CSV table of C-alpha atoms in Angstrom, one decimal:
chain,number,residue,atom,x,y,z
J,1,UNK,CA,-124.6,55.0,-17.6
J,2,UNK,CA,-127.9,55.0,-17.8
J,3,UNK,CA,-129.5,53.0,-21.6
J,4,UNK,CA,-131.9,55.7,-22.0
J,5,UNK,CA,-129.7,58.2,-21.5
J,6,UNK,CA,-128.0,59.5,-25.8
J,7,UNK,CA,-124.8,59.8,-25.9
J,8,UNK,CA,-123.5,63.3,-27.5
J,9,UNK,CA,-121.8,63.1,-30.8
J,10,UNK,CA,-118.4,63.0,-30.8
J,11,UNK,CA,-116.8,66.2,-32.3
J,12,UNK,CA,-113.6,66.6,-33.7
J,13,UNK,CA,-111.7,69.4,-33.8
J,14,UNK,CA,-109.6,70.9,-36.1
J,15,UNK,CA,-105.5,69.7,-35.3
J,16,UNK,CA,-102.8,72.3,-36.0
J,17,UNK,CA,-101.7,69.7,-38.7
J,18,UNK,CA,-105.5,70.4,-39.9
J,19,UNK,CA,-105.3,73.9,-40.2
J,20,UNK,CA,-101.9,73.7,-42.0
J,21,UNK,CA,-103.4,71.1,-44.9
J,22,UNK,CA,-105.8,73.3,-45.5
J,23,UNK,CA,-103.9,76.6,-45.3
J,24,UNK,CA,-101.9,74.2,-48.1
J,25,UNK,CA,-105.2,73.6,-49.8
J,26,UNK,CA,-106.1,76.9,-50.2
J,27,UNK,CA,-102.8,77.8,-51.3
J,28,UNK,CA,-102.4,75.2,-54.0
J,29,UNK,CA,-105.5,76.3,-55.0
J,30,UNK,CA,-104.6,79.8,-55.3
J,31,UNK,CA,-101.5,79.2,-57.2
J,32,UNK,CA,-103.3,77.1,-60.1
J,33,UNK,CA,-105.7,80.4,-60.3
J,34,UNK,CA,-102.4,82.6,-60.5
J,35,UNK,CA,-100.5,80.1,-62.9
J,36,UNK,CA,-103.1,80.2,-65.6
J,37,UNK,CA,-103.6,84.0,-65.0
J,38,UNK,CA,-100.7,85.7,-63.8
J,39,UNK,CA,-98.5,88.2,-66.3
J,40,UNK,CA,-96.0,90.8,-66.1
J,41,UNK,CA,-96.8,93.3,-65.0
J,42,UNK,CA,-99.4,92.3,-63.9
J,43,UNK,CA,-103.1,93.7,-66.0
J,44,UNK,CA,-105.1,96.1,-64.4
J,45,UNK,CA,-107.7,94.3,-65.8
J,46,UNK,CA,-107.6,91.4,-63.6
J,47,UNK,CA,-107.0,93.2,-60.1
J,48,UNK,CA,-109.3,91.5,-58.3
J,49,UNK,CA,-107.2,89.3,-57.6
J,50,UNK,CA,-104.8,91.3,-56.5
J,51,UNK,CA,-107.2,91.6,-53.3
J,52,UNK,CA,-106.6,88.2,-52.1
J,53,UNK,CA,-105.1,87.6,-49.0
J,54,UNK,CA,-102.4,84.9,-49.8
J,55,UNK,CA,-101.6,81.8,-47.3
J,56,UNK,CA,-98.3,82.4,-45.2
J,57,UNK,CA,-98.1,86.3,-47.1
J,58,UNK,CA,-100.6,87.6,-44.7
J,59,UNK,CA,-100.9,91.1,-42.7
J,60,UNK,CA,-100.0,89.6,-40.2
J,61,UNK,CA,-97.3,88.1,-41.5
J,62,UNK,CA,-95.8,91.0,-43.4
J,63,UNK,CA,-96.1,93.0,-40.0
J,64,UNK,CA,-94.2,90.6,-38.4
J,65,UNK,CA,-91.2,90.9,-40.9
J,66,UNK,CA,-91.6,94.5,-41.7
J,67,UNK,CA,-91.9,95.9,-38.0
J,68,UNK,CA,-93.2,99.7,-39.0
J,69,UNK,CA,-93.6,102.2,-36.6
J,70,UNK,CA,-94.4,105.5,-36.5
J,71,UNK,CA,-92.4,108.2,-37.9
J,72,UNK,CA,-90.9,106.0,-40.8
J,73,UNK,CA,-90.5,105.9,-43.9
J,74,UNK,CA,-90.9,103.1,-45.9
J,75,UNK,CA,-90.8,102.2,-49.7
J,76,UNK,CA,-93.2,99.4,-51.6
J,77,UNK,CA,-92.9,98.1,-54.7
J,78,UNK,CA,-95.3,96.8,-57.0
J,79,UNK,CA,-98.2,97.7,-55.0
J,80,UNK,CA,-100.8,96.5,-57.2
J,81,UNK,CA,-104.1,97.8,-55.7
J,82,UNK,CA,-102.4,98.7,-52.2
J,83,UNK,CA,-103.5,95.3,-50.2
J,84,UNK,CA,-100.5,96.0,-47.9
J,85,UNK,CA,-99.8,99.8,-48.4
J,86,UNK,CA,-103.6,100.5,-47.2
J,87,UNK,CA,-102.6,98.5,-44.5
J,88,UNK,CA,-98.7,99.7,-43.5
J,89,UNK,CA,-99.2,103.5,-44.1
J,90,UNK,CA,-101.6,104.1,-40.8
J,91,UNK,CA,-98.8,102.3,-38.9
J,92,UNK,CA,-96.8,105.2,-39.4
J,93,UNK,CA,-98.5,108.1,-38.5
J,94,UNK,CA,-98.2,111.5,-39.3
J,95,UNK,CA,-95.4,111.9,-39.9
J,96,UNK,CA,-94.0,108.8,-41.4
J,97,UNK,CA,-94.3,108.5,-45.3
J,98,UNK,CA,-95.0,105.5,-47.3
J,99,UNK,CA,-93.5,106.0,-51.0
J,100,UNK,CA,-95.0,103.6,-53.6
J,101,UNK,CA,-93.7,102.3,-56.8
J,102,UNK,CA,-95.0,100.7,-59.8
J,103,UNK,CA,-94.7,101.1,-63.6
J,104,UNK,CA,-98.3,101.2,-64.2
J,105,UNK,CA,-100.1,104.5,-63.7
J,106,UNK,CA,-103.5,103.1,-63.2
J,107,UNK,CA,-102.6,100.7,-60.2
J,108,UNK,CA,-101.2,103.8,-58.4
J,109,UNK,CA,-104.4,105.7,-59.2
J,110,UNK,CA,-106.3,102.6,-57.7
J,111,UNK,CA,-104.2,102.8,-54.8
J,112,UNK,CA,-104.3,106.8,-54.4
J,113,UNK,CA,-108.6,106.5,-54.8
J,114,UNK,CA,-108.7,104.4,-52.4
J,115,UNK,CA,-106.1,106.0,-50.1
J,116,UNK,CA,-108.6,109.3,-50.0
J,117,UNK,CA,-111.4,107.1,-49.7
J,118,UNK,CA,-109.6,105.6,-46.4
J,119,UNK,CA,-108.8,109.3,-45.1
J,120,UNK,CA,-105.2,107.7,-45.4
J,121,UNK,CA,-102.8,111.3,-46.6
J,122,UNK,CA,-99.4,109.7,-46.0
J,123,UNK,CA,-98.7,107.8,-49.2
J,124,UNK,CA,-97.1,109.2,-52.0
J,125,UNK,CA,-97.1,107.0,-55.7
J,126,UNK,CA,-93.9,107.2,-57.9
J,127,UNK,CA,-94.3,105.9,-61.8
J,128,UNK,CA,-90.9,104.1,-62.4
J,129,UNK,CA,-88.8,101.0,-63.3
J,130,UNK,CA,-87.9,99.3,-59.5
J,131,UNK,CA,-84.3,98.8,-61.3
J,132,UNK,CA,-84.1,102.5,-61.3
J,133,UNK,CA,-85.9,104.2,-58.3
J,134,UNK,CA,-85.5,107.9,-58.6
J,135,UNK,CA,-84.4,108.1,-54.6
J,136,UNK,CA,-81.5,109.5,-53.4
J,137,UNK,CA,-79.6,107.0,-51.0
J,138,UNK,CA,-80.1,105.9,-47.6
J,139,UNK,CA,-83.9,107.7,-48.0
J,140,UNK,CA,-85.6,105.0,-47.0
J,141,UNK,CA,-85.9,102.3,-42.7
J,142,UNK,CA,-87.8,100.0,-44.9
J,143,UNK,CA,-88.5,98.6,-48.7
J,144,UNK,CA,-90.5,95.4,-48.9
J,145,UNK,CA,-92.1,94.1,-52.4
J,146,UNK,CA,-94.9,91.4,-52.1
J,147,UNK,CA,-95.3,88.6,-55.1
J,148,UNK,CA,-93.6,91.4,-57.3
J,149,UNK,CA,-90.1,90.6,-57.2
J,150,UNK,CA,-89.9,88.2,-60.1
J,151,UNK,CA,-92.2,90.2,-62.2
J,152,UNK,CA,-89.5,92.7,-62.8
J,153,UNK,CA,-86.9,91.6,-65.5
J,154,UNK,CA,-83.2,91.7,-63.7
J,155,UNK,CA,-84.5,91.0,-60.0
J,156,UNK,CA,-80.7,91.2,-58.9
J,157,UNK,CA,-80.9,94.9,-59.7
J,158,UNK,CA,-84.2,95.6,-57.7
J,159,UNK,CA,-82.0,93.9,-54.8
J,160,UNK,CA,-79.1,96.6,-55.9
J,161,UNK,CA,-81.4,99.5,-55.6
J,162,UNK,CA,-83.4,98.9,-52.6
J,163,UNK,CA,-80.3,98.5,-51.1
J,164,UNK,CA,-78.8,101.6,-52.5
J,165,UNK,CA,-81.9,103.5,-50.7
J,166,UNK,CA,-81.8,102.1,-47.7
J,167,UNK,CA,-80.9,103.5,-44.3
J,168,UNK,CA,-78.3,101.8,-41.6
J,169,UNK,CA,-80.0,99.9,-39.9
J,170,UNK,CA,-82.5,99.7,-42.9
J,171,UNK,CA,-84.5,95.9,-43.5
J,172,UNK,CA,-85.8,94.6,-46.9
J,173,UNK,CA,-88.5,92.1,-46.7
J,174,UNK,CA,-89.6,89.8,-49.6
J,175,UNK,CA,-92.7,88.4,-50.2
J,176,UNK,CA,-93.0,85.2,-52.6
J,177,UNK,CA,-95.8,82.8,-54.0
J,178,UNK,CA,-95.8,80.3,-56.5
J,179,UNK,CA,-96.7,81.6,-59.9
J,180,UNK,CA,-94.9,81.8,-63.2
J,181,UNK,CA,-92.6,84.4,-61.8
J,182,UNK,CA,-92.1,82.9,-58.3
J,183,UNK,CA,-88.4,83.3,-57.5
J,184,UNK,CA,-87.3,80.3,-55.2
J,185,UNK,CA,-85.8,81.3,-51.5
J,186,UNK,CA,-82.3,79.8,-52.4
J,187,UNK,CA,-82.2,82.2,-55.7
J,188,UNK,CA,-83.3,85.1,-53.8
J,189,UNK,CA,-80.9,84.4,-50.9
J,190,UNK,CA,-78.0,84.4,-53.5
J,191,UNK,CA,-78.7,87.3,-55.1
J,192,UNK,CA,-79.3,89.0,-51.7
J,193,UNK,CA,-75.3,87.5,-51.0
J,194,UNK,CA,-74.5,89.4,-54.3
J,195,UNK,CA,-75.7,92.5,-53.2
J,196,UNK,CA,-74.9,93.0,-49.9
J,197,UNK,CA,-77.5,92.1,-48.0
J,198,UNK,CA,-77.5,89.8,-45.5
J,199,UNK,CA,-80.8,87.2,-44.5
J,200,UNK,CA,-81.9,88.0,-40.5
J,201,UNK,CA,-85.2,86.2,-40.6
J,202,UNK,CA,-87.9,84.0,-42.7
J,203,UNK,CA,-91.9,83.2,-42.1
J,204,UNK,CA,-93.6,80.2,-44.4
J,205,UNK,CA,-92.7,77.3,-46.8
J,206,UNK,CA,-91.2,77.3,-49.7
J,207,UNK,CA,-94.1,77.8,-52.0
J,208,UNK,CA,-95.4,81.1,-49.9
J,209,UNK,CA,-92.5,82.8,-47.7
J,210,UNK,CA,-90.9,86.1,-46.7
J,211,UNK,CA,-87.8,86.9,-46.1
J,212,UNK,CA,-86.1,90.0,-44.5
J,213,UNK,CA,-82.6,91.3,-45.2
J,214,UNK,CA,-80.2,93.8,-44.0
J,215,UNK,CA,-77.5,95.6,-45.7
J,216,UNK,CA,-74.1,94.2,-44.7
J,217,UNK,CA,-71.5,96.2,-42.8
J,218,UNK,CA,-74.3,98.8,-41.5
J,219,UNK,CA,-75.4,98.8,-37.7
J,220,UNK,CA,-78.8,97.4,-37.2
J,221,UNK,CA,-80.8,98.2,-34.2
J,222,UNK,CA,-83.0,95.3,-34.9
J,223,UNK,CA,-83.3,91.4,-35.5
């Protein structure tokens, strides 16, 4: 090669076990900002955070667990300000329903604002205790509750109720990241055992997962 002739800078390129040390960065952050913040349930006041995309508890990820489609309905819990109900209620078109529950009024007006502001007409909010949801049973293909789960005193009787309200056939998913209320995925997979519900699939680490579940002893038309 010629002397005269510069050589062009070597350029690296981000590894996959790049991109996963920094999705672990930005999750480590994250959960220091959450540890020193985070209460239950959690304060209107601070919902801004509530807008952040977690690591390994993405869109993407929760579509991947959840698998909507159209014509559903599907039950949240603990929507906050409706990160992921903005997001799953178009999936299911006119005539599916997504039913939203949370014990604070103003995150379900926050959600509902920006629902009209989105031209979104398909989601209805519920103000109640997720140990106690005012459904009748098997009213519900789908429940899934995001960071929310631990929040709520007595998890093991959210568990109880989503099942309670779910169809045959019906999958919970489970959304957890560390935080003060983080619930580990062995304790969540026991109290899953102890209410019936049986684990079909997982996405993530064990600091940032979800989890879906079916109810055991009903026929499932899906993984």
């Amino acid at each position: 090669m010629n002397a005269n002739v510069s050589r062009m800078p070597n350029r690296t390129y981000p590894t996959r076990h790049t991109k996963i040390a920094a999705a672990a960065g930005v999750a480590a952050l994250t959960a220091g900002a959450l540890w020193f913040t985070d209460q239950a349930p959690y304060p209107y006041a601070q919902r801004r955070l509530l807008d952040i995309q977690l690591p390994f508890l993405t869109k993407t990820d929760l579509d991947s667990m959840l698998q909507s489609r159209a014509g559903e309905r599907i039950l949240e819990l603990g929507p906050g300000t409706g990160l992921q109900a903005l997001h799953v209620a178009p999936q299911l078109g006119p005539n599916g329903r997504l039913d939203i529950v949370d014990i604070q009024q103003e995150m379900l007006d926050h959600v509902m604002t920006q629902a009209r502001r989105g031209g979104i007409s398909t989601i209805h909010p519920h103000r109640a205790d997720a140990r106690e949801l005012p459904f009748e049973d098997h009213s519900f293909d789908a429940v899934y509750v995001v960071t929310a789960l631990g929040e709520i005193p007595e998890p093991e009787r959210v568990l109880s109720a989503a099942t309670r309200v779910l169809r045959p056939g019906g999958r919970l998913v489970v959304g957890e990241f560390f935080d003060r209320h983080w619930i580990s995925f062995g304790r969540l997979h026991r109290m899953a055992d102890q209410n019936g519900l049986h684990f079909t699939a997982r996405r993530g680490p064990s600091l940032a997962y979800m989890a879906r579940f079916r109810p055991c002893g009903r026929t499932a038309t899906r993984g």
